[in-house]
XYZ file of C-alpha atoms in Angstrom:
648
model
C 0.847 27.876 22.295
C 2.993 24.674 21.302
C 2.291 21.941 22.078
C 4.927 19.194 22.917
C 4.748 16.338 19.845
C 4.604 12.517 20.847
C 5.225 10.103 18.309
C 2.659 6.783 17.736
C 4.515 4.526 20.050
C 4.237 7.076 23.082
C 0.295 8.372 22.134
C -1.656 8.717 25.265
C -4.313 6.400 25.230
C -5.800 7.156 28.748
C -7.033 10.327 30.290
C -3.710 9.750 32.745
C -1.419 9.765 30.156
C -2.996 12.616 28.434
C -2.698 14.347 31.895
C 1.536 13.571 32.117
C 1.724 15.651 28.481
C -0.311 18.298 29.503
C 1.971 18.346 32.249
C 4.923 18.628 29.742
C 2.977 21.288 28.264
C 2.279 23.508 31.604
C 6.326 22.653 32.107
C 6.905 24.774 28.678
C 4.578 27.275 29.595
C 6.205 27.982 33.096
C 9.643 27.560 31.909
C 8.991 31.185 30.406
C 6.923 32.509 33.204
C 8.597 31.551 36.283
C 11.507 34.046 35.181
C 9.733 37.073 34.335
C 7.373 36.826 37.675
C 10.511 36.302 39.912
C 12.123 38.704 38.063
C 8.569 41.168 39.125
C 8.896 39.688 42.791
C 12.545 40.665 43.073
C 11.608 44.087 41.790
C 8.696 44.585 43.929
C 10.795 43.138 47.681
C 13.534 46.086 46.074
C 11.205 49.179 46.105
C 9.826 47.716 49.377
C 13.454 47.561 51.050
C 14.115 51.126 49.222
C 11.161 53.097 51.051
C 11.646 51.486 54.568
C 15.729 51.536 54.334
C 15.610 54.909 56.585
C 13.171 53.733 59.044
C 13.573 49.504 59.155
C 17.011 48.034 60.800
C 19.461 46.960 58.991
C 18.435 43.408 59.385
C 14.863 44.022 57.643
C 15.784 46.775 55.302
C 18.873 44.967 53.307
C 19.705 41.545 54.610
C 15.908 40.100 54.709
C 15.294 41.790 51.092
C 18.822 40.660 49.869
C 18.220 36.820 51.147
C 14.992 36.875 49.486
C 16.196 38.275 46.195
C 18.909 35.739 46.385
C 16.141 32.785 46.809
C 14.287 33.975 44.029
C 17.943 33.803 41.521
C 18.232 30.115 42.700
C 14.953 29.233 42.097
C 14.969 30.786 38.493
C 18.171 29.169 37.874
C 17.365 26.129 39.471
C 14.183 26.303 37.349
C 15.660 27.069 33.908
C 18.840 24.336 34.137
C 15.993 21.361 34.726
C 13.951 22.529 32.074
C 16.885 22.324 29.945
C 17.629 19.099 30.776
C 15.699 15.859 29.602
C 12.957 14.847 31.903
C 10.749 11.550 32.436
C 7.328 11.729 33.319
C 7.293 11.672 36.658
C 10.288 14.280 36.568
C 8.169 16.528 35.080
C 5.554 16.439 37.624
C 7.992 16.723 40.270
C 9.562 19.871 38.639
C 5.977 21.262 38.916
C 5.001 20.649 42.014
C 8.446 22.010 43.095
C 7.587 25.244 40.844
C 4.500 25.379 43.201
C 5.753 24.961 46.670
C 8.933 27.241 45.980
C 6.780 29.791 44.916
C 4.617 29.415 47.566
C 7.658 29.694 49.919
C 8.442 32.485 48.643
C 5.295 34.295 48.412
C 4.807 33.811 52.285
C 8.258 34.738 53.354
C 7.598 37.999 51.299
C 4.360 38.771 52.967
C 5.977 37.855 56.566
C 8.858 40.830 55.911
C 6.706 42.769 54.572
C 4.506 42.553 57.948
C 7.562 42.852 59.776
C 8.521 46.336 58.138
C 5.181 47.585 58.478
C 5.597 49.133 62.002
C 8.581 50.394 61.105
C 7.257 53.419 58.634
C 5.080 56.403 57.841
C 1.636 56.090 57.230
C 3.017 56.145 53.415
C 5.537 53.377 54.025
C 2.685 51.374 55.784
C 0.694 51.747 52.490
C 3.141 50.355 50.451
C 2.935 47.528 52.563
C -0.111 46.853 52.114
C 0.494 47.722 48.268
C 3.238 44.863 48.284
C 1.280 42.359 49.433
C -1.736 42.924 47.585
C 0.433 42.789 44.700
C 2.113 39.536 45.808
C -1.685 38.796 45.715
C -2.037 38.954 42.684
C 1.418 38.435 41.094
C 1.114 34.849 42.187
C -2.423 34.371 40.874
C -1.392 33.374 37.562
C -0.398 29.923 38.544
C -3.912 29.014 39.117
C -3.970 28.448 35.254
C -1.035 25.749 35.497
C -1.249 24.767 39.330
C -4.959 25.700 40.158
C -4.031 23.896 44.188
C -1.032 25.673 44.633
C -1.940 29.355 43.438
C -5.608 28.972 45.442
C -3.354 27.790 48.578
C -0.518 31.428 47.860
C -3.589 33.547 47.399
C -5.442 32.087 50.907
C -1.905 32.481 52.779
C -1.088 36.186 51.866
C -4.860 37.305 51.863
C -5.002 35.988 55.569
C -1.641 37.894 55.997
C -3.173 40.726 54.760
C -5.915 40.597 56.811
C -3.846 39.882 59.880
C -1.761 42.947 59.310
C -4.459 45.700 58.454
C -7.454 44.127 61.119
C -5.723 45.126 64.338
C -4.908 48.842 62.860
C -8.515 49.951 62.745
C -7.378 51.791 59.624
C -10.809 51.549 57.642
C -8.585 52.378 54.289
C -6.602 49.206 54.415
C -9.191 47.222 55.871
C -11.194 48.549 52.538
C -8.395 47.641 50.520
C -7.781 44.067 51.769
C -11.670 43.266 51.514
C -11.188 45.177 48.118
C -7.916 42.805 47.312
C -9.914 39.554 48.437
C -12.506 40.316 46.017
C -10.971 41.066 43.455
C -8.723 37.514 43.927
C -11.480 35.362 44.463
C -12.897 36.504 40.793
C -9.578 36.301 39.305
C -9.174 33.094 41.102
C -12.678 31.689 39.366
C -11.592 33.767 35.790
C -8.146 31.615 36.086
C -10.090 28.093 37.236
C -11.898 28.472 34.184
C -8.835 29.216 31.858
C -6.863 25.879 33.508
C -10.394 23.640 32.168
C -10.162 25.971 29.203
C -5.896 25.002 28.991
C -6.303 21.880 29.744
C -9.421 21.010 27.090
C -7.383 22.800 24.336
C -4.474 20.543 25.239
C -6.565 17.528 24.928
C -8.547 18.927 22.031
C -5.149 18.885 20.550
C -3.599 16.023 21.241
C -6.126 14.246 20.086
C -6.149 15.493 16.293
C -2.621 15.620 16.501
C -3.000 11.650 17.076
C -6.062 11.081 14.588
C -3.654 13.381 11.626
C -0.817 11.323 12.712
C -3.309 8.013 12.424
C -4.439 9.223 9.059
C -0.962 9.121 8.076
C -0.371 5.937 8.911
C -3.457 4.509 7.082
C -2.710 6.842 4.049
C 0.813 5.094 3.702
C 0.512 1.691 5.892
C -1.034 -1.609 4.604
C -3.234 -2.207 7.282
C -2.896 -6.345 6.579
C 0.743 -6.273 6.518
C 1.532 -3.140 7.959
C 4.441 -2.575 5.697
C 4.180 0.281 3.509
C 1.828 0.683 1.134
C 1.715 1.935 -2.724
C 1.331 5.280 -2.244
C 4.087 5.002 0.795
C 6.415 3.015 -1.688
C 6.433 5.400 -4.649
C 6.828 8.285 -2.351
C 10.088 6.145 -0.898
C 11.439 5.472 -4.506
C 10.803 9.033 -5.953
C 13.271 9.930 -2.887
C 15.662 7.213 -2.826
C 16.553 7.619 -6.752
C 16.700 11.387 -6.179
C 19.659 10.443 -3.582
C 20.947 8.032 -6.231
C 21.020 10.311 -8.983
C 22.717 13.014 -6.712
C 25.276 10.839 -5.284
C 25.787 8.349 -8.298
C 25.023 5.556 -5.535
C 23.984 2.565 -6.460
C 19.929 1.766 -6.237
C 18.148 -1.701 -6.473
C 14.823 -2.529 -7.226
C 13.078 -5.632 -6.795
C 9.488 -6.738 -8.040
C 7.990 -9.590 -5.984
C 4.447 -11.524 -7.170
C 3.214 -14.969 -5.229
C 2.608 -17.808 -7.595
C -0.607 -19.877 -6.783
C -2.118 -17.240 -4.308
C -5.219 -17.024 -6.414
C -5.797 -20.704 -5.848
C -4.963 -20.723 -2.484
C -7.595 -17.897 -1.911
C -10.455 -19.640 -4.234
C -9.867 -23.040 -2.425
C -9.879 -22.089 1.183
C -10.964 -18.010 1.524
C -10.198 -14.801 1.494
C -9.249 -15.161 5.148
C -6.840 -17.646 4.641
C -5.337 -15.536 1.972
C -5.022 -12.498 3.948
C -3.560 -14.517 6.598
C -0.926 -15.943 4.082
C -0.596 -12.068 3.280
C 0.462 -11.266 6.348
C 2.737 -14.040 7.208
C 4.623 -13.036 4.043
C 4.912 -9.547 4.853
C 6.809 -11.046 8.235
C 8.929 -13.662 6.364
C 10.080 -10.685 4.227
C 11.019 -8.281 7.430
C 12.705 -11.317 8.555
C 14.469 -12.213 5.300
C 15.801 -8.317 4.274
C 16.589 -6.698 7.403
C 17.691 -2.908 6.241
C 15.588 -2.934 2.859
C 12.417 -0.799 2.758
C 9.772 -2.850 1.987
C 6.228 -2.496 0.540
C 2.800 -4.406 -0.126
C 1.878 -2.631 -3.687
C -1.681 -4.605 -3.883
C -3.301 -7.770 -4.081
C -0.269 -10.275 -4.083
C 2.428 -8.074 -5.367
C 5.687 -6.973 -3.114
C 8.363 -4.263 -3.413
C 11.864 -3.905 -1.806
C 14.295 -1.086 -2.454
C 17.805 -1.923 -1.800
C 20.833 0.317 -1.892
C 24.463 -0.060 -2.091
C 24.122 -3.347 -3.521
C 26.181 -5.815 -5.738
C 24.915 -8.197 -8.498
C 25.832 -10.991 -6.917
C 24.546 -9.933 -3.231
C 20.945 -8.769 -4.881
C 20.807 -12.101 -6.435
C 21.658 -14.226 -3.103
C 19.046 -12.090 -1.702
C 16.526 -13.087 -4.222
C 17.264 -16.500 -3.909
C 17.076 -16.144 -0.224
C 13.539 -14.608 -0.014
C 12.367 -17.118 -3.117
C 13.384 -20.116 -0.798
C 11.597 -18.420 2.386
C 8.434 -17.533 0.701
C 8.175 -21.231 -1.390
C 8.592 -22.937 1.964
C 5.225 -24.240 4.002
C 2.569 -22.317 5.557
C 0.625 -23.382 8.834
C -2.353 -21.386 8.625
C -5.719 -22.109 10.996
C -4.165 -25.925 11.014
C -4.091 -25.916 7.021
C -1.189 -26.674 5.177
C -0.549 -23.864 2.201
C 2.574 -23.875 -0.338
C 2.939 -20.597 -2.493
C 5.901 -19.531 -4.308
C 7.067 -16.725 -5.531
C 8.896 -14.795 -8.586
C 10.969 -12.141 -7.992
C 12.590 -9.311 -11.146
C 15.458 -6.887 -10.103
C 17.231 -3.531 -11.718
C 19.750 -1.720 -10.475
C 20.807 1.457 -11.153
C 22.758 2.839 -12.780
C 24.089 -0.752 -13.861
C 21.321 -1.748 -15.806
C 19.360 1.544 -16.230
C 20.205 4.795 -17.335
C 17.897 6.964 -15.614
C 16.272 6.193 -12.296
C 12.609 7.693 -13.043
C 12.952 4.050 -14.943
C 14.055 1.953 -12.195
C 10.162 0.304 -11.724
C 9.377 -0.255 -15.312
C 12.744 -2.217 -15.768
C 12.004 -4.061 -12.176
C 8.759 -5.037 -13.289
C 9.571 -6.116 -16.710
C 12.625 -8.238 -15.075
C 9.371 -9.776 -13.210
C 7.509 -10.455 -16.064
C 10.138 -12.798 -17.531
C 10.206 -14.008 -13.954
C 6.825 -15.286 -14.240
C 6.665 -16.402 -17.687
C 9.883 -18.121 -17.870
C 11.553 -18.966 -14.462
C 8.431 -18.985 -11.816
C 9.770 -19.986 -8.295
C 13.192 -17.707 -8.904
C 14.859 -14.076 -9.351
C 15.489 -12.669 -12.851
C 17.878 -9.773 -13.056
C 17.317 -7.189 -15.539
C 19.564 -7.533 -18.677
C 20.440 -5.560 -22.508
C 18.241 -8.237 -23.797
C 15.131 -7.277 -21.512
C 16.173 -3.223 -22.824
C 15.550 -4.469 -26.189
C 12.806 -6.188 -25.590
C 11.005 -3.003 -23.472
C 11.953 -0.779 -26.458
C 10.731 -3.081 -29.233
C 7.449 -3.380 -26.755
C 7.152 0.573 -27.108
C 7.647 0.744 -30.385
C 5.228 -2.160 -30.969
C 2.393 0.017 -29.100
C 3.007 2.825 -30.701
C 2.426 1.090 -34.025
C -0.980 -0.140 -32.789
C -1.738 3.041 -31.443
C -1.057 4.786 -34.370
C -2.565 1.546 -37.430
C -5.658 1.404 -39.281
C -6.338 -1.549 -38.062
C -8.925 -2.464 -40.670
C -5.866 -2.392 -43.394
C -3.062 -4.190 -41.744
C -4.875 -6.075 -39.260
C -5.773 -10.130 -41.419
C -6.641 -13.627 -40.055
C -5.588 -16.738 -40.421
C -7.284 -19.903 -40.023
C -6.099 -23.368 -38.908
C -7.951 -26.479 -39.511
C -9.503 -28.311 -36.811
C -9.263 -32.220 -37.836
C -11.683 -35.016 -37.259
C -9.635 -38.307 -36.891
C -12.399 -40.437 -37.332
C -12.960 -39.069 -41.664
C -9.323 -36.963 -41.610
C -11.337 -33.877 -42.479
C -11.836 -30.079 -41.451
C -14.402 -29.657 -39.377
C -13.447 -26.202 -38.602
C -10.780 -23.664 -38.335
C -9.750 -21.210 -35.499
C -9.060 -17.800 -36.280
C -5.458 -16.461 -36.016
C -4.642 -12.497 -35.816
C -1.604 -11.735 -38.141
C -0.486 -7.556 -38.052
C 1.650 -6.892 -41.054
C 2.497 -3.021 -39.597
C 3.716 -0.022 -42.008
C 6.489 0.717 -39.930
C 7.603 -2.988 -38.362
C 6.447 -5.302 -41.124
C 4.853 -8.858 -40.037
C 4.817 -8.620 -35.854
C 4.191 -12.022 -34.379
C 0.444 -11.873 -32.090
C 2.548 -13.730 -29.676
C 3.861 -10.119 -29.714
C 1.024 -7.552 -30.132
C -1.764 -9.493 -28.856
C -0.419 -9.223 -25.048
C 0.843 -5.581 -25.660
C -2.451 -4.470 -27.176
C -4.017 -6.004 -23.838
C -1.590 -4.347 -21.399
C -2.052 -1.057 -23.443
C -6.276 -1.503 -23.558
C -6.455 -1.968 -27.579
C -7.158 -5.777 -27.384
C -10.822 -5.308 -27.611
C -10.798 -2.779 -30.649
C -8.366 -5.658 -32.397
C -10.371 -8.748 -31.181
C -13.280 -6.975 -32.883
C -11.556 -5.841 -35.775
C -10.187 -9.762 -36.452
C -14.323 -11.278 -35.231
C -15.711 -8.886 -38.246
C -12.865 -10.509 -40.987
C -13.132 -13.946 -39.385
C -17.130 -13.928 -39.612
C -17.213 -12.383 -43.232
C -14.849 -15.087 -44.381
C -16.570 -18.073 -42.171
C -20.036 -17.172 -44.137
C -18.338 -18.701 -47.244
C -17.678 -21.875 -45.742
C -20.042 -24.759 -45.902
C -22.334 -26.027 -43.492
C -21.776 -27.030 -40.313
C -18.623 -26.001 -40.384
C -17.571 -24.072 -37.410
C -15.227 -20.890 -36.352
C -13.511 -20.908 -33.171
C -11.993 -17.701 -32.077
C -10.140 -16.230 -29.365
C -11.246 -14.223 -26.736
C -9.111 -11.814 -24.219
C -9.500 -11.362 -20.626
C -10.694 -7.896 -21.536
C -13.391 -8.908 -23.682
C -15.388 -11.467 -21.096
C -14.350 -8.745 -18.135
C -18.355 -7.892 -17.899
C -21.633 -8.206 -19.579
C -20.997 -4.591 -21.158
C -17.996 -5.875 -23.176
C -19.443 -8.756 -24.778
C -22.118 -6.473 -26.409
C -20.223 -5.175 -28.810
C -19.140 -8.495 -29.549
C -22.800 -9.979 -29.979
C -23.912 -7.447 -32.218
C -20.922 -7.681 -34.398
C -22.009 -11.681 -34.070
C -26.270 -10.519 -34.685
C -25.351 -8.437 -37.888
C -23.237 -10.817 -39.427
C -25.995 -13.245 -40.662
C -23.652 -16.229 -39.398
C -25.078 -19.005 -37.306
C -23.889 -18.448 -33.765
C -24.426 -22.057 -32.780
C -21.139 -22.529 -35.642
C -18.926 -20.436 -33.335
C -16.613 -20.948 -30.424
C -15.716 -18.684 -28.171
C -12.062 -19.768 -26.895
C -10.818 -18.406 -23.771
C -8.161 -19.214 -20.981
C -8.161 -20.604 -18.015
C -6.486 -17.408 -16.350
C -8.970 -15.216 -18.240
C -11.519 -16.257 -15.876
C -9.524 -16.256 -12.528
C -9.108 -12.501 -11.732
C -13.375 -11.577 -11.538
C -15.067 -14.988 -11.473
C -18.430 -13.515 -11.389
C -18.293 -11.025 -13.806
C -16.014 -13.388 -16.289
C -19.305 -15.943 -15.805
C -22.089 -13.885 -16.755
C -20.356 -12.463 -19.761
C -19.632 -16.220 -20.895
C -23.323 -17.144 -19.936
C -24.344 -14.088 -22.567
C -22.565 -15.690 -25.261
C -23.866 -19.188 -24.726
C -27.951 -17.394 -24.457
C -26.403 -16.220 -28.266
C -26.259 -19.931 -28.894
C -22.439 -20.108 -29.255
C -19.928 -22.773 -27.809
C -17.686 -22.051 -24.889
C -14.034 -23.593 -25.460
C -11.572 -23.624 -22.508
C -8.225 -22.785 -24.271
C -4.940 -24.151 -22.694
C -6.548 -26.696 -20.314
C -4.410 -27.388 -17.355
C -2.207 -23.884 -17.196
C -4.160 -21.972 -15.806
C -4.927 -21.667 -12.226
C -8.851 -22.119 -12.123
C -10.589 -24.788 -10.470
C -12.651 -27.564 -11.309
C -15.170 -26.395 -9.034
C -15.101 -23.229 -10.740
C -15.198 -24.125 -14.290
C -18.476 -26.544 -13.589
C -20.209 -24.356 -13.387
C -19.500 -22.248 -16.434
C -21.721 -23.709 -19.726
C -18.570 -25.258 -21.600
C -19.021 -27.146 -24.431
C -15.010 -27.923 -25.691
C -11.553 -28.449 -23.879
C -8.491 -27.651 -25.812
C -5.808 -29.253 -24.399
C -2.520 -27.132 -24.417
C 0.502 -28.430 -26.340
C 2.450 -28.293 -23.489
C 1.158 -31.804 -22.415
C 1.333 -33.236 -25.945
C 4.894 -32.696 -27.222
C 6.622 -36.273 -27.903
C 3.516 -37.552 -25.423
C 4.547 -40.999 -26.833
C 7.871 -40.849 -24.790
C 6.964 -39.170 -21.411
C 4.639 -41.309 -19.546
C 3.410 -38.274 -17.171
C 1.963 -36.143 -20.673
C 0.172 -39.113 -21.623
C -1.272 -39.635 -18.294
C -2.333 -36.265 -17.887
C -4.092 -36.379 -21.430
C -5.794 -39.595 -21.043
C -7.377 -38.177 -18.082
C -8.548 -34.944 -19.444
C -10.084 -36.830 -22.368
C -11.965 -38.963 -20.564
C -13.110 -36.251 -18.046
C -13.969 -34.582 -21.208
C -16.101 -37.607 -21.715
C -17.387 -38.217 -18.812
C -18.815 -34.419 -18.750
C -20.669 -34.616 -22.336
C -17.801 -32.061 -23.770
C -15.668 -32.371 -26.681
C -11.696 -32.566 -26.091
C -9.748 -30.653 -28.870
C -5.780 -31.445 -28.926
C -3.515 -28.330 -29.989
C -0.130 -28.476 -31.337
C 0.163 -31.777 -33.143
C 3.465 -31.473 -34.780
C 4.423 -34.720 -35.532
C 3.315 -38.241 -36.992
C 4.093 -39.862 -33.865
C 1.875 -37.994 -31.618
C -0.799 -38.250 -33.584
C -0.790 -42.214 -33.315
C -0.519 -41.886 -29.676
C -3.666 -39.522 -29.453
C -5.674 -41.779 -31.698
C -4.406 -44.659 -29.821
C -5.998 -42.893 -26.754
C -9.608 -42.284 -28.270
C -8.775 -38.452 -29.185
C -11.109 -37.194 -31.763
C -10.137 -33.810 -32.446
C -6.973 -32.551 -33.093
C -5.419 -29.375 -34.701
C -1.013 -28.058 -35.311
C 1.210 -28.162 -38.154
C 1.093 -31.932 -38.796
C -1.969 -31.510 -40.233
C -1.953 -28.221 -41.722
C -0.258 -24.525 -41.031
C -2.384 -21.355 -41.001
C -4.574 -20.608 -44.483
C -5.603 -17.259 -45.891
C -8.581 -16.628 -46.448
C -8.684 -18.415 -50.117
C -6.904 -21.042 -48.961
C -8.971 -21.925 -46.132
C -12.328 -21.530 -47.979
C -10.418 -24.482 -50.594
C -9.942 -27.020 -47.642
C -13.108 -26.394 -45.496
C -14.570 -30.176 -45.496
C -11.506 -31.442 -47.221
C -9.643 -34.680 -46.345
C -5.930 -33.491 -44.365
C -5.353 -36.904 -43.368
C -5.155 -39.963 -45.750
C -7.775 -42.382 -44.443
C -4.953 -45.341 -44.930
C -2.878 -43.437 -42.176
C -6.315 -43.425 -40.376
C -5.954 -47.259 -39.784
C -2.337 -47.272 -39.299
């Protein structure tokens, strides 16, 4: 048995609407039957008509049989061209009851001709009367398990035609045989009741985890905040869409959408807030790209796939859906303001293959966010260069001895008040067999996205230690830590025993990290900073003010340094809103009991200005580059700034 599909806008949700598809479903089942047993009834009024042609008049014995035969073609006919034809609901419970009644109809006229020929014939001729209707008895019984009223009400009428046709005649045979014939339908009657519960409980039984697989479906590939499509649903899309692509040398855009400030907006007022924010993007985007499949890939990250698409039309879109996202939110009567960066590839403009499509997308995003938040980036030659020198880059780390190529440099940290080293911070530098010197502006974020940062960040803490234990004391080691290293209490282990088993004073290091290394597990990024500072090192907040944490947040982590980023200090002396900013941070810095460390001091002119505002230590290239090892161990304690230029 089939059973007729409904899709997720027309699921029944009521025991009604469940009963208007089983309805659809008995329709099916009849549209097949209703032939053949018309087809049996026609036989059945023939052999009748044959055996009383000699005796019957002409009336009973070919017109009466003929008419009825000719009833039964119109109803199949009748019965098979609406069937055919597309039905509403309530059509298809008028066809049924019309299936009923006709047969019903029918069923009684037979039994009435048949009682009409009876006197008419031999005592055979009389038996297949009885015969006849005893088989129009049962012929008809069947439609108990579709129309349980309508086949009780044919098998009362032609039993009590039966049993007015064989009662008078005293014959004790046929009276046998019609008891014999009621029996026998009354059991068949309560065999088929029990098959329509049975039909229509399988029906429902069906329905019903036809609905739930459809419903897992829909979870499996909706976003149940949004309800756009989700990851799995979106990769399943673009597998297809660059098959097509590839086949039909179409054109195929990608595009890579990530919120800017989300984070905030979720630590300041909620995760409900942010899911509400979530969802009123997902609309703004439906609104904004009518025709594009999009998708809700995770946390605040968006997809949209795009065909048959110009440069110039992809990028008006992206400026379109940058200006619709940036503008204000109303949520719960607050006020919230995200933006959002957006990275798009085409192919086969911009990339050869399609299988690459979403790596060139989301490294068109990446530049996005570092260099042009708020606005679209289209994938360029100069962003394939880039991915391939990344690959090559990661391959190199993958396959280096790190312990051979992997050295540090250190750069003084200056006290203005003597103009001497107090410490240094430890810089990575990679000098790689196969790419020479690589920049850690390079393989420091690669090793991260590829999960070698912590075997290199422990690599570099073992050099910088061993060389920090020739230094004099107090003189102190800062050093950089990655959002990989502080991502739990297990990862900082290693990095306290390497700390333990060095013999070095932990209360002479500083642990540096950023701002943003702290934002994506809050929790976990505090208790692997509070296992460091129970080591007895300092905690130094690297790149004050770009990150996205909160003050609330980062009171209540055990910091003992700021490093303000240069960012805010370049030619401070000239823009009025850097100096403002770093006035205040130093004395918040104050304020708190922290020291205030200024990176990036490049010229002679920015150091008067920070002096001018009370800063006490400073680090960049005005005061010294990055020292080797020798070099460094030379100028620990030594004077980098002339104390004449100190009172200047």
């Amino acid at each position: 048995m089939r059973v007729t599909p409904f899709t997720e806008e027309s699921k029944p949700q009521s025991t009604e609407e469940y009963s208007v598809v089983i309805d659809a479903n008995r329709s099916e089942v009849v549209t097949r039957q209703v032939p053949l047993l018309n087809l049996v009834a026609s036989a059945s009024i023939f052999s009748l008509s044959f055996t009383h042609f000699e005796f019957a008049p002409v009336e009973l014995s070919l017109f009466a049989p003929v008419l009825l035969i000719f009833i039964l073609g119109c109803h199949t006919a009748w019965w098979l061209k609406s069937c055919a034809a597309p039905r509403t609901e309530e059509a298809e419970r008028l066809a049924i009851r019309r299936a009923a009644q006709m047969s019903g109809v029918t069923a009684v006229l037979s039994a009435a001709w048949a009682i009409a020929l009876s006197p008419t014939g031999d005592a055979y001729s009389q038996s297949h009367v009885v015969f006849f209707i005893a088989l129009a008895v049962v012929g008809n019984i069947p439609y108990c398990t579709y129309f349980p009223s309508g086949g009780i009400a044919i098998a009362l009428a032609i039993n009590a035609a039966l049993a007015a046709l064989v009662a008078p005649s005293g014959n004790t045979v046929f009276i046998a045989v019609a008891l014999n014939i009621a029996l026998v339908s009354g059991v068949l009657l309560h065999i088929l009741m029990g098959n329509y519960r049975d039909f229509t409980s399988l029906v429902q039984s069906q329905l019903r985890t036809e609905a739930l697989g459809r419903e897992n479906h829909r979870l499996a590939n909706i976003d149940s905040l949004t309800d756009l499509p989700n990851r799995r649903s979106f990769f399943s899309r673009l597998s297809e869409e660059c098959g097509n692509a590839s086949l039909k040398q179409a054109r195929l855009a990608l595009g890579m959408l990530d919120l800017d400030g989300f984070k905030a907006v979720n630590d300041l007022y909620g995760h409900a807030i942010g899911d509400s924010l979530l969802a009123e993007v997902g609309r703004r985007l439906e609104h904004t790209c009518p025709g594009a499949f999009l998708a809700r890939l995770g946390g605040d990250e968006f997809a949209i796939i795009v065909t048959d698409v110009q440069e110039d039309e992809l990028m008006a879109l992206g400026e379109r859906i940058c200006e619709k996202i940036s503008a204000r939110y109303l949520i719960d009567g607050i006020g919230v303001q995200v933006s959002v960066s957006a990275g798009f590839a085409i192919y086969p403009d911009h990339v050869s293959r399609p299988d690459l499509l979403f790596e060139c997308a989301d490294y068109a995003l990446y530049e996005a966010k570092t260099n042009s938040t708020g606005h679209p980036v289209l994938f360029c030659e100069m962003h394939s260069f880039a991915i391939q020198r990344n690959a090559r880059i990661e391959q190199a780390l993958r396959d280096a001895d790190l312990r051979a190529e992997i050295a540090v440099a250190f750069q003084p940290i200056v006290d203005l008040t003597t103009g001497r080293a107090v410490g240094f911070e430890a810089l990575g530098r990679w000098e790689s067999p196969a790419l020479g010197d690589v920049s850690p502006a390079q393989f420091i974020p690669i090793a991260e996205k590829a999960g070698l940062v912590s075997e290199v960040t422990l690599v570099l803490l073992e050099k910088s230690l061993c060389a920090a234990g020739q230094w004099p004391q107090p003189f102190r080691l800062s050093f950089n830590l990655s959002p990989k290293d502080i991502c739990s209490v297990e990862s900082v282990l290693p990095i306290a025993s390497i700390v333990l088993k060095s013999g070095f004073d932990p209360a002479r290091i500083d642990f540096e990290i950023t701002e943003t290394a702290i934002i994506n597990d809050f929790p976990q990024a505090k208790q692997a900073i509070e296992a460091l500072k129970t080591l007895g090192c300092g905690i130094s907040i690297d790149d004050f003010g770009t990150g996205y944490s909160t003050l609330s947040q980062l009171q209540t982590l055990p910091i003992s340094k700021l490093k303000i980023d240069r960012s805010f200090v370049t030619e401070l002396q000239e823009r009025p809103t850097g100096y403002k900013i770093v006035k205040a941070v130093l004395s918040l810095a104050r304020e708190m009991g922290i020291e205030c460390i200024v990176e990036g001091v490049e010229t002679e002119e920015e150091l008067r200005a920070l002096r001018k505002l009370g800063c006490r230590l400073v680090q960049g290239f005005h005061m010294s580059k990055p020292l080797d090892q020798e070099a460094a161990q030379q100028y620990a304690g030594a004077i980098l700034i002339e104390p004449e230029k100190l009172l200047a």
